[in-house]
Coordinates of C-alpha atoms in Angstrom, one line a residue:
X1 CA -168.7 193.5 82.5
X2 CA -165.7 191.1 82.7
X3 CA -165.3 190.6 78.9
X4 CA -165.9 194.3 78.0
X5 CA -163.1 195.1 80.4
X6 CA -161.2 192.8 79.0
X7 CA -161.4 193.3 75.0
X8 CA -161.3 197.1 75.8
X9 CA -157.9 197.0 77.3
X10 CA -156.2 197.9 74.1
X11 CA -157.8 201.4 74.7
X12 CA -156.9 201.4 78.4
X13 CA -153.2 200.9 77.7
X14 CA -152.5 203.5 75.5
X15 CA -154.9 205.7 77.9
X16 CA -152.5 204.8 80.6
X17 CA -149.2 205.8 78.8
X18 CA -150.1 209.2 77.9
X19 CA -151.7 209.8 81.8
X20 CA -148.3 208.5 82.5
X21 CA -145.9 211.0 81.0
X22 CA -148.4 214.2 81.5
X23 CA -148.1 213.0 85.4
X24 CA -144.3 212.8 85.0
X25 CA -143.8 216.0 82.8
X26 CA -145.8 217.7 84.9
X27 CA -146.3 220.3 82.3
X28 CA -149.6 221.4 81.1
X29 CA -148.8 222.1 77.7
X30 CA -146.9 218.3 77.1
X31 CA -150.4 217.1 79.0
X32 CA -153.0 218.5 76.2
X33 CA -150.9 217.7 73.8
X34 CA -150.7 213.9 75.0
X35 CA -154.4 213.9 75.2
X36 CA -154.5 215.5 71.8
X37 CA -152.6 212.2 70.3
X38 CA -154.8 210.1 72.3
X39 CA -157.9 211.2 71.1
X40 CA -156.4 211.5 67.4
X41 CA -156.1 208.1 67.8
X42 CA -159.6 207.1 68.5
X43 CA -160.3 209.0 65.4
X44 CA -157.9 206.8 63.9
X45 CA -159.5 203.5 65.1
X46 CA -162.9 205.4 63.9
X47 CA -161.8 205.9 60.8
X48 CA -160.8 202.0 60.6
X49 CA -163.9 200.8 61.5
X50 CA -165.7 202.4 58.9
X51 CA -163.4 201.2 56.0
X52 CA -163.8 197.5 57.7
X53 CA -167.7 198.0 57.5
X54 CA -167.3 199.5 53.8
X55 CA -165.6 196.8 52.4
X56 CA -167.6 194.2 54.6
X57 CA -170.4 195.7 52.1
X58 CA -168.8 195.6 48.8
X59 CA -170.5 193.3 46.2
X60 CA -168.5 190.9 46.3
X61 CA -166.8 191.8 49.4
X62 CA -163.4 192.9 49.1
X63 CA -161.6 190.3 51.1
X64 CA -158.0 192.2 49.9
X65 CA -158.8 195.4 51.6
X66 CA -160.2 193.2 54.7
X67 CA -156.9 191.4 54.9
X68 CA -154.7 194.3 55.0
X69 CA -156.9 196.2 57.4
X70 CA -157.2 193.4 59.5
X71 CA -153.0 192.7 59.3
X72 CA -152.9 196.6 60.3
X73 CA -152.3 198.1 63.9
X74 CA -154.8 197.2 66.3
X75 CA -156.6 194.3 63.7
X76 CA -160.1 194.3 63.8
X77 CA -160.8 196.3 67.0
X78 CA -164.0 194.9 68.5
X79 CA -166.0 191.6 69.2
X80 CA -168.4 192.6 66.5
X81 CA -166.0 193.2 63.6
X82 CA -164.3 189.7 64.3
X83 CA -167.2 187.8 64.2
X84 CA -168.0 189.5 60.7
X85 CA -164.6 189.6 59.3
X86 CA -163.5 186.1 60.5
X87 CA -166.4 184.2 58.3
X88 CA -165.5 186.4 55.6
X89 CA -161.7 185.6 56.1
X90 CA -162.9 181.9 56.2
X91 CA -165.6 181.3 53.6
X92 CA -168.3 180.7 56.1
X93 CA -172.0 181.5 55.7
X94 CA -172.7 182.5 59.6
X95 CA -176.7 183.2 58.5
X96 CA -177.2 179.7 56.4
X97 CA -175.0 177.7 58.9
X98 CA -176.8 179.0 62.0
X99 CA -180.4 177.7 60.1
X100 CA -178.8 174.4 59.4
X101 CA -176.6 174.0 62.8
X102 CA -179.9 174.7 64.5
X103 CA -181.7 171.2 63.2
X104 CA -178.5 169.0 64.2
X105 CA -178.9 169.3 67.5
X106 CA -180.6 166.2 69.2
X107 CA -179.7 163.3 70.7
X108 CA -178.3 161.2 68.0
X109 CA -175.3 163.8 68.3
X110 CA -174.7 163.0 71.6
X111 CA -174.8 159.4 70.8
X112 CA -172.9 160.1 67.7
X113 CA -169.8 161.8 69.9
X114 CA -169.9 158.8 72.8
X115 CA -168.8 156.9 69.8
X116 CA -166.1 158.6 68.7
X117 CA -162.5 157.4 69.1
X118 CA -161.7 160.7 70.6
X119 CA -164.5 161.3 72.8
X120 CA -162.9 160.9 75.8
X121 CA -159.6 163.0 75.7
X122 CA -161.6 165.6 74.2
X123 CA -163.2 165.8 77.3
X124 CA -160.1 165.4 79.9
X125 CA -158.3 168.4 77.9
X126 CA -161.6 170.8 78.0
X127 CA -161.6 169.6 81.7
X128 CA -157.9 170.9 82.1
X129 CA -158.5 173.7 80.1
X130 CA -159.6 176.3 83.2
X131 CA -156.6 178.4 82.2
X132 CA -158.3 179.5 79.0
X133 CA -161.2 181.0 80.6
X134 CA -161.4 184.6 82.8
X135 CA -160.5 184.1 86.2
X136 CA -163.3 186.4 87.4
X137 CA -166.2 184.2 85.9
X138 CA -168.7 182.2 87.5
X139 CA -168.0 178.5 88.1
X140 CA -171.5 177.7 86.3
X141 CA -170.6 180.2 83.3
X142 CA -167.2 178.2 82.7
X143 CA -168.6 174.8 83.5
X144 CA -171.3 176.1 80.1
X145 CA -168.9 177.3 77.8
X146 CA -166.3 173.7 78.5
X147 CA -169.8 172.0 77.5
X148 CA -170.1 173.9 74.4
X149 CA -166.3 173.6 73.9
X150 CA -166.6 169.8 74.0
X151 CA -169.6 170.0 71.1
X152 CA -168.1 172.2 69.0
X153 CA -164.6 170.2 68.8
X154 CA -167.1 167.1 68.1
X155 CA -169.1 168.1 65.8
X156 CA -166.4 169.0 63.9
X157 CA -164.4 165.9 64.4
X158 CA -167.3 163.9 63.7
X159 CA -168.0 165.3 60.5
X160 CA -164.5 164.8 58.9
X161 CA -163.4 161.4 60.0
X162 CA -160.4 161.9 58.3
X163 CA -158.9 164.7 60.7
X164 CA -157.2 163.4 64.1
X165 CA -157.3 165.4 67.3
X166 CA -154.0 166.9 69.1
X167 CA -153.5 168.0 72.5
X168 CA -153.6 171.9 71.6
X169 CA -156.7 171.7 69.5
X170 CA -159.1 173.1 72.0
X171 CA -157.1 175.8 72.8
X172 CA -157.6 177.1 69.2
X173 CA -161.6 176.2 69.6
X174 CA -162.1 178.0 73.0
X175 CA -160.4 181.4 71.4
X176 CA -163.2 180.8 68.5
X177 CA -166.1 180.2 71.2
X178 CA -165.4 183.1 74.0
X179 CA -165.2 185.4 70.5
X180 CA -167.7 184.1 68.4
X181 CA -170.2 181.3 70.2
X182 CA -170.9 178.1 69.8
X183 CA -172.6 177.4 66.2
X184 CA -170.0 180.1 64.1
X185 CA -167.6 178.7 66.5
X186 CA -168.0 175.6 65.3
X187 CA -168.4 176.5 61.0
X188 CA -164.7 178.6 61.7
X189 CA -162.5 176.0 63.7
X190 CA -164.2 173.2 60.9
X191 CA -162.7 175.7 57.9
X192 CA -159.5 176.3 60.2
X193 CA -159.1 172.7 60.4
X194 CA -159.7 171.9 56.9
X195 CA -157.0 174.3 55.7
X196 CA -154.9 176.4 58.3
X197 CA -154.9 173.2 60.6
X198 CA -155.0 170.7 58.1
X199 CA -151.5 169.5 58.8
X200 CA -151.7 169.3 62.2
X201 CA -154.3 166.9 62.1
X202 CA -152.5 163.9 60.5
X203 CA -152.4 160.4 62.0
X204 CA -148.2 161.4 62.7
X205 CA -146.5 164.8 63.5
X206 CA -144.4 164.2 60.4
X207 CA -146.0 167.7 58.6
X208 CA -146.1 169.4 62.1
X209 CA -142.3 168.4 62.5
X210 CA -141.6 170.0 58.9
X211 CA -143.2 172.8 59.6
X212 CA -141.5 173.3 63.1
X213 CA -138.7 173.0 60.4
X214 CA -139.1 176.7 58.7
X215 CA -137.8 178.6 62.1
X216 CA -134.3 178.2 61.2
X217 CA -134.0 178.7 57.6
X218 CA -135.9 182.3 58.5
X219 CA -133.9 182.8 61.1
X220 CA -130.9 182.0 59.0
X221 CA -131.4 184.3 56.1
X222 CA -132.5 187.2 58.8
X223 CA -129.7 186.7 61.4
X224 CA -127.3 184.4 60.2
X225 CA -125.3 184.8 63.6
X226 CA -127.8 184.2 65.8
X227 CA -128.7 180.9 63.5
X228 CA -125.7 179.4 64.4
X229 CA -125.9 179.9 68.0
X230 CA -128.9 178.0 67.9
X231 CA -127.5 175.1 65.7
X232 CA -124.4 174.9 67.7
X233 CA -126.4 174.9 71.1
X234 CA -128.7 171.9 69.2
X235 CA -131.6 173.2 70.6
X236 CA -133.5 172.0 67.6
X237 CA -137.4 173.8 67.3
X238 CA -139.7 171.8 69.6
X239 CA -139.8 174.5 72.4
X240 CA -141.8 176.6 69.8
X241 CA -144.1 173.2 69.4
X242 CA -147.0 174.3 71.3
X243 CA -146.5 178.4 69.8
X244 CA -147.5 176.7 66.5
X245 CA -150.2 174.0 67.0
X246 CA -152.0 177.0 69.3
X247 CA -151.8 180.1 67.5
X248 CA -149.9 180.5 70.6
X249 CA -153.2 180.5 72.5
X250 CA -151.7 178.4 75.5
X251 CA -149.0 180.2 75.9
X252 CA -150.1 183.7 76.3
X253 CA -152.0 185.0 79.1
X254 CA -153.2 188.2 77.5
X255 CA -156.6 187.4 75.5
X256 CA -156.7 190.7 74.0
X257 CA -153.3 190.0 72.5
X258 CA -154.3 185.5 71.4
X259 CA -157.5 187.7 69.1
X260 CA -155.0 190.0 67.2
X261 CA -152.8 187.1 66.5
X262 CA -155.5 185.1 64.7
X263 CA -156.7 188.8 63.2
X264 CA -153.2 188.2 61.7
X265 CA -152.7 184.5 61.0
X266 CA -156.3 184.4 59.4
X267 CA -155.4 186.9 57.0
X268 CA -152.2 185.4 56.3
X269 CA -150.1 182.5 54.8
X270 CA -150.7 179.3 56.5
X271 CA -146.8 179.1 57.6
X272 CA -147.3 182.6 59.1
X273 CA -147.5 181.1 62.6
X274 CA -143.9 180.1 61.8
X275 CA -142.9 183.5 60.8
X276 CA -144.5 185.1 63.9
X277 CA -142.2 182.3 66.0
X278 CA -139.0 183.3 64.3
X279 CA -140.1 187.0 64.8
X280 CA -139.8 186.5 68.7
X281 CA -136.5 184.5 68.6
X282 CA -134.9 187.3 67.1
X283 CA -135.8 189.9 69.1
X284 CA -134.5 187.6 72.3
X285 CA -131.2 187.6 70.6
X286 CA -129.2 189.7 73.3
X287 CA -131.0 187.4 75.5
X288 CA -129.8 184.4 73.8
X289 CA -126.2 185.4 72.7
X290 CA -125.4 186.2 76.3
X291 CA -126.0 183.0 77.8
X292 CA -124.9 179.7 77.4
X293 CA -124.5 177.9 73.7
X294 CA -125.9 174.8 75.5
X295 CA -129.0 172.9 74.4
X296 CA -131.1 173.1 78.2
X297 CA -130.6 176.4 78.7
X298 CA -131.4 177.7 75.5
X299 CA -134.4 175.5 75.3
X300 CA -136.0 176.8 78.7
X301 CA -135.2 180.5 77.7
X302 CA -137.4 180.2 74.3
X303 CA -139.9 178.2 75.5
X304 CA -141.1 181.3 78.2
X305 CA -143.0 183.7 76.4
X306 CA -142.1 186.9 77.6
X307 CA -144.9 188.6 80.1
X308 CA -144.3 191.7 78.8
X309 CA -145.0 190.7 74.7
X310 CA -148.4 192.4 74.6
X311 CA -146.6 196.0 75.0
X312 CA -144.8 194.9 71.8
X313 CA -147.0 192.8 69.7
X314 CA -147.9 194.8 66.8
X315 CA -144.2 195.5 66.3
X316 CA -143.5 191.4 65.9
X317 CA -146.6 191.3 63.8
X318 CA -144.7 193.8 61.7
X319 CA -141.8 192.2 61.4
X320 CA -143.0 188.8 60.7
X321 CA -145.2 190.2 58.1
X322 CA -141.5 191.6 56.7
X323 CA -140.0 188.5 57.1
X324 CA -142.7 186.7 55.0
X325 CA -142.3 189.0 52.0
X326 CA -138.5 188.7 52.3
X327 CA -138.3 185.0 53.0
X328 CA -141.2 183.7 51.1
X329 CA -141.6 179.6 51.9
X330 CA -140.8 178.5 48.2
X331 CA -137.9 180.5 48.6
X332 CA -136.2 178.8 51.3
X333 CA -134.0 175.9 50.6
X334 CA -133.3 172.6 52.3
X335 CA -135.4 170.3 54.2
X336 CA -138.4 172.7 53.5
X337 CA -138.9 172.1 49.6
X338 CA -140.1 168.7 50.3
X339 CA -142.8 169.9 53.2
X340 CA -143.7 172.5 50.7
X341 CA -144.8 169.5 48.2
X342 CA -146.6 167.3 50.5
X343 CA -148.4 170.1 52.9
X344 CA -152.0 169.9 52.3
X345 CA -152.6 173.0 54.2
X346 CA -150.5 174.8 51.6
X347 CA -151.4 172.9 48.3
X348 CA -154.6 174.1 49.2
X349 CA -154.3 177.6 49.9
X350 CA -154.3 178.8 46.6
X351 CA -157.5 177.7 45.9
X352 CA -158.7 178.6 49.0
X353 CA -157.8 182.2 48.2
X354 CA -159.6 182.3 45.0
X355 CA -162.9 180.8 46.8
X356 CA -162.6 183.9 49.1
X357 CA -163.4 186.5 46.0
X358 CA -166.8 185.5 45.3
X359 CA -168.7 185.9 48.8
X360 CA -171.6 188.1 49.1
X361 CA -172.1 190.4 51.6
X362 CA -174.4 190.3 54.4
X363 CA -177.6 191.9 54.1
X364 CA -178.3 192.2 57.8
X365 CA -174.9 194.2 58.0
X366 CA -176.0 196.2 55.2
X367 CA -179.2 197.4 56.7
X368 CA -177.2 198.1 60.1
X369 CA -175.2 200.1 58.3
X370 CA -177.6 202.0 56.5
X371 CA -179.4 202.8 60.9
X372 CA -176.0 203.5 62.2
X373 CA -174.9 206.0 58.9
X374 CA -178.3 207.9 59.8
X375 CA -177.7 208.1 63.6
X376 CA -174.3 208.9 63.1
X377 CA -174.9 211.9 60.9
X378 CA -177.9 213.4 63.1
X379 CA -175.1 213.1 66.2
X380 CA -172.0 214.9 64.3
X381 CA -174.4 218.0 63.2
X382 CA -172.8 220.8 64.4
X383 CA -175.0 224.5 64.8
X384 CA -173.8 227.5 62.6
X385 CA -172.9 229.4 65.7
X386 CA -170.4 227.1 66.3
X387 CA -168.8 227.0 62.8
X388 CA -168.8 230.7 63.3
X389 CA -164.7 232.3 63.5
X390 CA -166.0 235.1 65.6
X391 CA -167.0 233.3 68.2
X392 CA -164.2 230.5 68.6
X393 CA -161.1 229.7 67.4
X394 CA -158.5 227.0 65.8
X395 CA -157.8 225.3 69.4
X396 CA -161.0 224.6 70.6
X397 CA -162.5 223.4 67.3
X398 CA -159.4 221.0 66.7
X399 CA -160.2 220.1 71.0
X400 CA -164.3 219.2 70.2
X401 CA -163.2 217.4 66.8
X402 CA -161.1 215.3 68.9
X403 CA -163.5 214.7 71.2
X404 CA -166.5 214.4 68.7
X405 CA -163.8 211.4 67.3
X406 CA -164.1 209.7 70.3
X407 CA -167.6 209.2 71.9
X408 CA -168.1 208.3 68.1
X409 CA -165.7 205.2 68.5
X410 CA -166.5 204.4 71.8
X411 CA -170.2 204.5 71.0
X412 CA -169.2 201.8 68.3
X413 CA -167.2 199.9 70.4
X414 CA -169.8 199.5 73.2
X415 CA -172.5 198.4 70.9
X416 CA -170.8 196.0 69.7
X417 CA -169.1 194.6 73.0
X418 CA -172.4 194.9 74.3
X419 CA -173.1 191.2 74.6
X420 CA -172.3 189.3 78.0
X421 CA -170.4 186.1 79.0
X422 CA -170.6 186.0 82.9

């Protein structure tokens, strides 16, 4: 039950603020109405999940409406939604690359990644990479997945010679593989690294180093005073190095919170990652303006992602998503306009968006939703004698609407999270 608890906890948290204050308040009438918000907000996430599934059917699937749900509070919600949403975010075929993934699997590819230049720190990073997994799982159930980590980063490196490894690489792989598995784990983080990635995996850091380049000009325009506290304290950007080539994936503990980043940055610009980074420097500016302008101590105080960023997330998701449409990249002078030129990742993006308009959509997700439309209306039929005014009133209909809302939801939610990983 380790992973259900765990991708469920953006229910338990708001749960646990509204227990919270009717337990402070100690009033009875701020208590119902706390639960009354709670439960409006299932209906909320209800609601959410049906417009994700609707446009998940649309012929071609409307990838627009997919992004801006999936950029919206709370992303895609569940385990089942991601693993729809990201292949359709990405381009990928998860039925046809299953059939074809299945045949490639022998022992010419084992021999195949032996060979391979970077066979071996492939396998001392997934070694180091114990961090990444739940604490509470079984030794055997991690050693597994590092195994299936190691062939999905190979296969993937094996099949475009031209892309180099980096230390950070698996981290973005292993969020693919405890959300997705192994075979559409290994179609997404090849797509990923083909366009999102793609600068990352040069033979130098020279793109990665432009890139890291974009914090301060977005910083600049957004708060030109804290800028130049940074530029005078020649801290430079390397200490948001590993936020980038992540997806901040090894720098957060919070696995709930790593998923609604790549919700965001999948359905975003490839420099959003960037964005996101300047997003948290600014809101650390009381933090940074009252310490020292000197390069060390700046440095270690931005390079400690704050514990507490989860509680706050969707509101630097917001704001980077502000900062974006603001700030655009071509928009930013300097050192930037020639990254802009020779970025592959972003030369490529505009095509990349257009390929994303013609995909089909699923018919095994249609036919689901065609079973779950007929359960769902036999289980919200309400009896005439309920409907009835003389025999209720406004309070308790609103009360079992509420509640209708969200064994609906949670229904949803544990079907889907319904799969194991210990």
């Amino acid at each position: 039950m380790a992973r259900q608890e765990m991708l469920n906890s953006h229910y338990s948290y708001k749960k646990k603020v509204y227990v919270g204050k009717m337990k402070r308040q100690g009033n009875q009438n701020s208590g119902i109405m706390a639960q009354m918000m709670y439960y409006m907000s299932e209906s909320r996430l209800r609601g959410k999940i049906r417009r994700i599934t609707d446009a998940l059917e649309a012929d071609p699937v409307d990838v627009q409406t997919l992004k801006e749900l999936t950029i919206s509070a709370d992303g895609l919600i569940t385990v089942d939604l991601r693993c729809k949403v990201w292949t359709k975010l990405l381009n990928v075929n998860a039925f046809e690359f299953s059939r074809n993934q299945a045949k490639k699997k022998d022992n010419s590819e084992l021999k195949q990644f032996h060979e391979h230049k970077y066979w071996r720190q492939v396998n001392l990073d997934v070694d180091r990479s114990h961090r990444r997994f739940p604490a509470e799982m079984r030794a055997s159930r991690r050693r597994s997945l590092q195994e299936q980590l190691v062939r999905v980063i190979m296969r993937v490196l094996c099949q475009n010679q031209d892309l180099h490894y980096y230390q950070g690489y698996h981290d973005v792989a292993v969020t693919l593989l405890l959300v997705v598995g192994e075979d559409l784990a290994t179609a997404l983080l090849e797509q990923m690294s083909l366009h999102q990635l793609r600068d990352f995996m040069e033979g130098t850091m020279e793109k990665t180093t432009k890139m890291l380049a974009f914090l301060h000009p977005i910083i600049e325009e957004a708060d030109p005073e804290l800028d130049d506290f940074l530029i005078r304290s020649e801290v430079g950007q390397v200490f948001a190095l590993s936020w980038l080539i992540t997806w901040y994936g090894h720098v957060l503990k919070d696995f709930a919170t790593i998923v609604r980043l790549y919700d965001f940055f999948l359905a975003t610009h490839p420099l959003m990652p960037v964005y996101f980074g300047a997003a948290l420097v600014i809101r650390r500016r009381t933090d940074v303006l009252s310490g020292e302008c000197e390069m060390s101590f700046v440095h270690h105080l931005l390079s400690r992602v704050p514990d507490d960023l989860p509680d706050y997330v969707e509101e630097l998701i917001t704001t980077a998503h502000s900062l974006f449409c603001k700030y655009p990249p071509e928009k930013l002078a300097g050192a930037v306009e020639r990254y802009l030129k020779e970025s592959m990742a972003v030369a490529k993006h505009k095509q990349f968006l257009r390929e994303l308009e013609d995909q089909r959509p699923d018919s095994v997700l249609r036919q689901r939703r065609k079973q779950l439309a007929l359960y769902t209306n036999n289980e919200l039929e309400v009896s005439p004698n309920f409907q009835s005014p003389n025999q209720t009133n406004t309070y308790t209909k609103l009360a079992v609407w509420t509640l209708t809302a969200t064994v609906g939801t949670m229904a949803l939610y544990v079907l889907s999270s319904a799969k194991r990983w210990i």
